[in-house]
């Protein structure tokens, strides 16, 4: 199974959980356990994650846990041990492109939410990624969820030991920051 197959899940499709699974609670960003045999409803299947509804709440299930939905899990994204600085940076951007606001079917990079990404080598030799991003509106409650999703995916690289997400509101987000592809996907032409 690959990312394109995740998109074949239909909105509203009900699926019983095949096992207990940890999921990211929306909009809080905390991890909660959903029990085996619970029936969840697919809300959005984009990138390598699936947003599901359960008992009036929303949760994000990561690709590595798709077996809980009865689907083959996606491998956790990773890099080879000898990756160059350029490959590490490309990995980070590639992972950010698999992160979606659970309510909007466009990745956060094309949506224009990521203002910058910096990779630093710490004194200990570890690498830390700092992502500067914004939200579509200051009151948007999805920041913690998006940050947790990005952090989990980026930490798949053994060369990266820390991820810090900084939410900023200057400059404020506008539709002009979206890629042409994002505008087309959302019908904003």
PDB file of N, CA and C in Angstrom, residues 67-117:
ATOM      1  N   UNK A  67      -2.720  -0.612   9.844  1.00  0.00           N
ATOM      2  CA  UNK A  67      -3.190  -1.979  10.058  1.00  0.00           C
ATOM      3  C   UNK A  67      -4.334  -2.010  11.072  1.00  0.00           C
ATOM      4  N   UNK A  68      -4.423  -1.018  11.927  1.00  0.00           N
ATOM      5  CA  UNK A  68      -5.544  -0.934  12.871  1.00  0.00           C
ATOM      6  C   UNK A  68      -6.860  -0.711  12.127  1.00  0.00           C
ATOM      7  N   UNK A  69      -6.775  -0.160  10.895  1.00  0.00           N
ATOM      8  CA  UNK A  69      -7.965   0.042  10.069  1.00  0.00           C
ATOM      9  C   UNK A  69      -8.183  -1.122   9.098  1.00  0.00           C
ATOM     10  N   UNK A  70      -7.365  -2.173   9.238  1.00  0.00           N
ATOM     11  CA  UNK A  70      -7.485  -3.328   8.354  1.00  0.00           C
ATOM     12  C   UNK A  70      -6.757  -3.147   7.036  1.00  0.00           C
ATOM     13  N   UNK A  71      -5.853  -2.181   6.971  1.00  0.00           N
ATOM     14  CA  UNK A  71      -5.076  -1.906   5.759  1.00  0.00           C
ATOM     15  C   UNK A  71      -3.606  -2.172   6.028  1.00  0.00           C
ATOM     16  N   UNK A  72      -2.827  -2.448   4.996  1.00  0.00           N
ATOM     17  CA  UNK A  72      -1.386  -2.606   5.221  1.00  0.00           C
ATOM     18  C   UNK A  72      -0.789  -1.292   5.724  1.00  0.00           C
ATOM     19  N   UNK A  73       0.060  -1.349   6.742  1.00  0.00           N
ATOM     20  CA  UNK A  73       0.674  -0.107   7.236  1.00  0.00           C
ATOM     21  C   UNK A  73       1.682   0.441   6.241  1.00  0.00           C
ATOM     22  N   UNK A  74       1.831   1.748   6.256  1.00  0.00           N
ATOM     23  CA  UNK A  74       2.869   2.392   5.450  1.00  0.00           C
ATOM     24  C   UNK A  74       4.160   2.363   6.252  1.00  0.00           C
ATOM     25  N   UNK A  75       5.286   2.148   5.600  1.00  0.00           N
ATOM     26  CA  UNK A  75       6.544   2.161   6.353  1.00  0.00           C
ATOM     27  C   UNK A  75       6.808   3.549   6.920  1.00  0.00           C
ATOM     28  N   UNK A  76       7.409   3.582   8.087  1.00  0.00           N
ATOM     29  CA  UNK A  76       7.780   4.857   8.698  1.00  0.00           C
ATOM     30  C   UNK A  76       8.838   5.509   7.817  1.00  0.00           C
ATOM     31  N   UNK A  77       8.670   6.786   7.465  1.00  0.00           N
ATOM     32  CA  UNK A  77       9.658   7.444   6.602  1.00  0.00           C
ATOM     33  C   UNK A  77      11.024   7.491   7.292  1.00  0.00           C
ATOM     34  N   UNK A  78      12.063   7.251   6.527  1.00  0.00           N
ATOM     35  CA  UNK A  78      13.411   7.263   7.091  1.00  0.00           C
ATOM     36  C   UNK A  78      14.416   7.665   6.023  1.00  0.00           C
ATOM     37  N   UNK A  79      15.644   7.847   6.443  1.00  0.00           N
ATOM     38  CA  UNK A  79      16.763   8.196   5.560  1.00  0.00           C
ATOM     39  C   UNK A  79      17.878   7.189   5.766  1.00  0.00           C
ATOM     40  N   UNK A  80      18.714   7.027   4.754  1.00  0.00           N
ATOM     41  CA  UNK A  80      19.869   6.154   4.938  1.00  0.00           C
ATOM     42  C   UNK A  80      20.892   6.843   5.836  1.00  0.00           C
ATOM     43  N   UNK A  81      21.710   6.049   6.493  1.00  0.00           N
ATOM     44  CA  UNK A  81      22.673   6.541   7.502  1.00  0.00           C
ATOM     45  C   UNK A  81      23.635   7.602   6.972  1.00  0.00           C
ATOM     46  N   UNK A  82      24.028   7.504   5.703  1.00  0.00           N
ATOM     47  CA  UNK A  82      25.043   8.412   5.137  1.00  0.00           C
ATOM     48  C   UNK A  82      24.440   9.628   4.442  1.00  0.00           C
ATOM     49  N   UNK A  83      23.219   9.982   4.760  1.00  0.00           N
ATOM     50  CA  UNK A  83      22.538  11.078   4.063  1.00  0.00           C
ATOM     51  C   UNK A  83      23.324  12.387   4.193  1.00  0.00           C
ATOM     52  N   UNK A  84      23.376  13.127   3.095  1.00  0.00           N
ATOM     53  CA  UNK A  84      24.030  14.436   3.085  1.00  0.00           C
ATOM     54  C   UNK A  84      23.102  15.471   3.701  1.00  0.00           C
ATOM     55  N   UNK A  85      23.622  16.650   3.972  1.00  0.00           N
ATOM     56  CA  UNK A  85      22.798  17.742   4.511  1.00  0.00           C
ATOM     57  C   UNK A  85      21.653  18.067   3.546  1.00  0.00           C
ATOM     58  N   UNK A  86      21.944  18.063   2.239  1.00  0.00           N
ATOM     59  CA  UNK A  86      20.913  18.352   1.242  1.00  0.00           C
ATOM     60  C   UNK A  86      19.815  17.280   1.263  1.00  0.00           C
ATOM     61  N   UNK A  87      20.204  16.006   1.410  1.00  0.00           N
ATOM     62  CA  UNK A  87      19.226  14.929   1.463  1.00  0.00           C
ATOM     63  C   UNK A  87      18.369  15.025   2.728  1.00  0.00           C
ATOM     64  N   UNK A  88      18.992  15.430   3.822  1.00  0.00           N
ATOM     65  CA  UNK A  88      18.236  15.588   5.075  1.00  0.00           C
ATOM     66  C   UNK A  88      17.219  16.712   4.921  1.00  0.00           C
ATOM     67  N   UNK A  89      17.637  17.823   4.350  1.00  0.00           N
ATOM     68  CA  UNK A  89      16.701  18.936   4.147  1.00  0.00           C
ATOM     69  C   UNK A  89      15.572  18.529   3.197  1.00  0.00           C
ATOM     70  N   UNK A  90      15.902  17.812   2.121  1.00  0.00           N
ATOM     71  CA  UNK A  90      14.869  17.355   1.183  1.00  0.00           C
ATOM     72  C   UNK A  90      13.894  16.407   1.877  1.00  0.00           C
ATOM     73  N   UNK A  91      14.415  15.535   2.739  1.00  0.00           N
ATOM     74  CA  UNK A  91      13.574  14.613   3.516  1.00  0.00           C
ATOM     75  C   UNK A  91      12.571  15.403   4.360  1.00  0.00           C
ATOM     76  N   UNK A  92      13.056  16.431   5.041  1.00  0.00           N
ATOM     77  CA  UNK A  92      12.179  17.243   5.893  1.00  0.00           C
ATOM     78  C   UNK A  92      11.058  17.861   5.058  1.00  0.00           C
ATOM     79  N   UNK A  93      11.411  18.479   3.927  1.00  0.00           N
ATOM     80  CA  UNK A  93      10.396  19.100   3.068  1.00  0.00           C
ATOM     81  C   UNK A  93       9.435  18.056   2.505  1.00  0.00           C
ATOM     82  N   UNK A  94       9.956  16.887   2.136  1.00  0.00           N
ATOM     83  CA  UNK A  94       9.088  15.819   1.625  1.00  0.00           C
ATOM     84  C   UNK A  94       8.086  15.383   2.695  1.00  0.00           C
ATOM     85  N   UNK A  95       8.538  15.277   3.944  1.00  0.00           N
ATOM     86  CA  UNK A  95       7.635  14.873   5.020  1.00  0.00           C
ATOM     87  C   UNK A  95       6.596  15.956   5.298  1.00  0.00           C
ATOM     88  N   UNK A  96       6.997  17.218   5.231  1.00  0.00           N
ATOM     89  CA  UNK A  96       6.036  18.306   5.435  1.00  0.00           C
ATOM     90  C   UNK A  96       4.942  18.275   4.367  1.00  0.00           C
ATOM     91  N   UNK A  97       5.307  17.832   3.163  1.00  0.00           N
ATOM     92  CA  UNK A  97       4.313  17.741   2.081  1.00  0.00           C
ATOM     93  C   UNK A  97       3.324  16.591   2.295  1.00  0.00           C
ATOM     94  N   UNK A  98       3.571  15.739   3.281  1.00  0.00           N
ATOM     95  CA  UNK A  98       2.606  14.672   3.594  1.00  0.00           C
ATOM     96  C   UNK A  98       1.743  15.049   4.797  1.00  0.00           C
ATOM     97  N   UNK A  99       1.899  16.264   5.305  1.00  0.00           N
ATOM     98  CA  UNK A  99       1.106  16.746   6.446  1.00  0.00           C
ATOM     99  C   UNK A  99      -0.051  17.597   5.940  1.00  0.00           C
ATOM    100  N   UNK A 100      -1.230  17.289   6.432  1.00  0.00           N
ATOM    101  CA  UNK A 100      -2.432  17.994   6.006  1.00  0.00           C
ATOM    102  C   UNK A 100      -3.178  18.510   7.218  1.00  0.00           C
ATOM    103  N   UNK A 101      -3.760  19.691   7.083  1.00  0.00           N
ATOM    104  CA  UNK A 101      -4.737  20.143   8.060  1.00  0.00           C
ATOM    105  C   UNK A 101      -5.876  19.139   7.951  1.00  0.00           C
ATOM    106  N   UNK A 102      -6.323  18.539   9.052  1.00  0.00           N
ATOM    107  CA  UNK A 102      -7.372  17.518   8.961  1.00  0.00           C
ATOM    108  C   UNK A 102      -8.671  18.007   8.332  1.00  0.00           C
ATOM    109  N   UNK A 103      -8.822  19.309   8.163  1.00  0.00           N
ATOM    110  CA  UNK A 103     -10.059  19.837   7.586  1.00  0.00           C
ATOM    111  C   UNK A 103      -9.889  20.330   6.155  1.00  0.00           C
ATOM    112  N   UNK A 104      -8.639  20.383   5.653  1.00  0.00           N
ATOM    113  CA  UNK A 104      -8.374  20.942   4.327  1.00  0.00           C
ATOM    114  C   UNK A 104      -7.575  19.924   3.517  1.00  0.00           C
ATOM    115  N   UNK A 105      -8.024  19.561   2.306  1.00  0.00           N
ATOM    116  CA  UNK A 105      -7.360  18.513   1.532  1.00  0.00           C
ATOM    117  C   UNK A 105      -6.130  18.981   0.735  1.00  0.00           C
ATOM    118  N   UNK A 106      -5.317  19.854   1.332  1.00  0.00           N
ATOM    119  CA  UNK A 106      -4.095  20.340   0.689  1.00  0.00           C
ATOM    120  C   UNK A 106      -2.979  20.276   1.719  1.00  0.00           C
ATOM    121  N   UNK A 107      -1.788  19.831   1.295  1.00  0.00           N
ATOM    122  CA  UNK A 107      -0.689  19.720   2.264  1.00  0.00           C
ATOM    123  C   UNK A 107      -0.253  21.107   2.742  1.00  0.00           C
ATOM    124  N   UNK A 108       0.380  21.128   3.903  1.00  0.00           N
ATOM    125  CA  UNK A 108       0.700  22.402   4.554  1.00  0.00           C
ATOM    126  C   UNK A 108       1.731  23.239   3.796  1.00  0.00           C
ATOM    127  N   UNK A 109       2.570  22.603   2.980  1.00  0.00           N
ATOM    128  CA  UNK A 109       3.545  23.362   2.185  1.00  0.00           C
ATOM    129  C   UNK A 109       2.818  24.082   1.059  1.00  0.00           C
ATOM    130  N   UNK A 110       2.000  23.350   0.281  1.00  0.00           N
ATOM    131  CA  UNK A 110       1.265  23.975  -0.820  1.00  0.00           C
ATOM    132  C   UNK A 110       0.210  24.962  -0.318  1.00  0.00           C
ATOM    133  N   UNK A 111      -0.275  24.736   0.887  1.00  0.00           N
ATOM    134  CA  UNK A 111      -1.238  25.665   1.475  1.00  0.00           C
ATOM    135  C   UNK A 111      -0.569  26.984   1.864  1.00  0.00           C
ATOM    136  N   UNK A 112       0.767  26.978   1.924  1.00  0.00           N
ATOM    137  CA  UNK A 112       1.513  28.196   2.259  1.00  0.00           C
ATOM    138  C   UNK A 112       1.673  28.406   3.750  1.00  0.00           C
ATOM    139  N   UNK A 113       1.500  27.341   4.539  1.00  0.00           N
ATOM    140  CA  UNK A 113       1.597  27.482   5.989  1.00  0.00           C
ATOM    141  C   UNK A 113       3.032  27.401   6.503  1.00  0.00           C
ATOM    142  N   UNK A 114       3.941  26.806   5.736  1.00  0.00           N
ATOM    143  CA  UNK A 114       5.323  26.664   6.185  1.00  0.00           C
ATOM    144  C   UNK A 114       6.125  27.854   5.676  1.00  0.00           C
ATOM    145  N   UNK A 115       6.604  28.664   6.606  1.00  0.00           N
ATOM    146  CA  UNK A 115       7.378  29.854   6.251  1.00  0.00           C
ATOM    147  C   UNK A 115       8.869  29.558   6.151  1.00  0.00           C
ATOM    148  N   UNK A 116       9.323  28.528   6.827  1.00  0.00           N
ATOM    149  CA  UNK A 116      10.740  28.210   6.756  1.00  0.00           C
ATOM    150  C   UNK A 116      11.079  26.968   7.548  1.00  0.00           C
ATOM    151  N   UNK A 117      12.244  26.423   7.226  1.00  0.00           N
ATOM    152  CA  UNK A 117      12.732  25.222   7.886  1.00  0.00           C
ATOM    153  C   UNK A 117      14.246  25.375   8.045  1.00  0.00           C
TER     154      UNK A 117
END
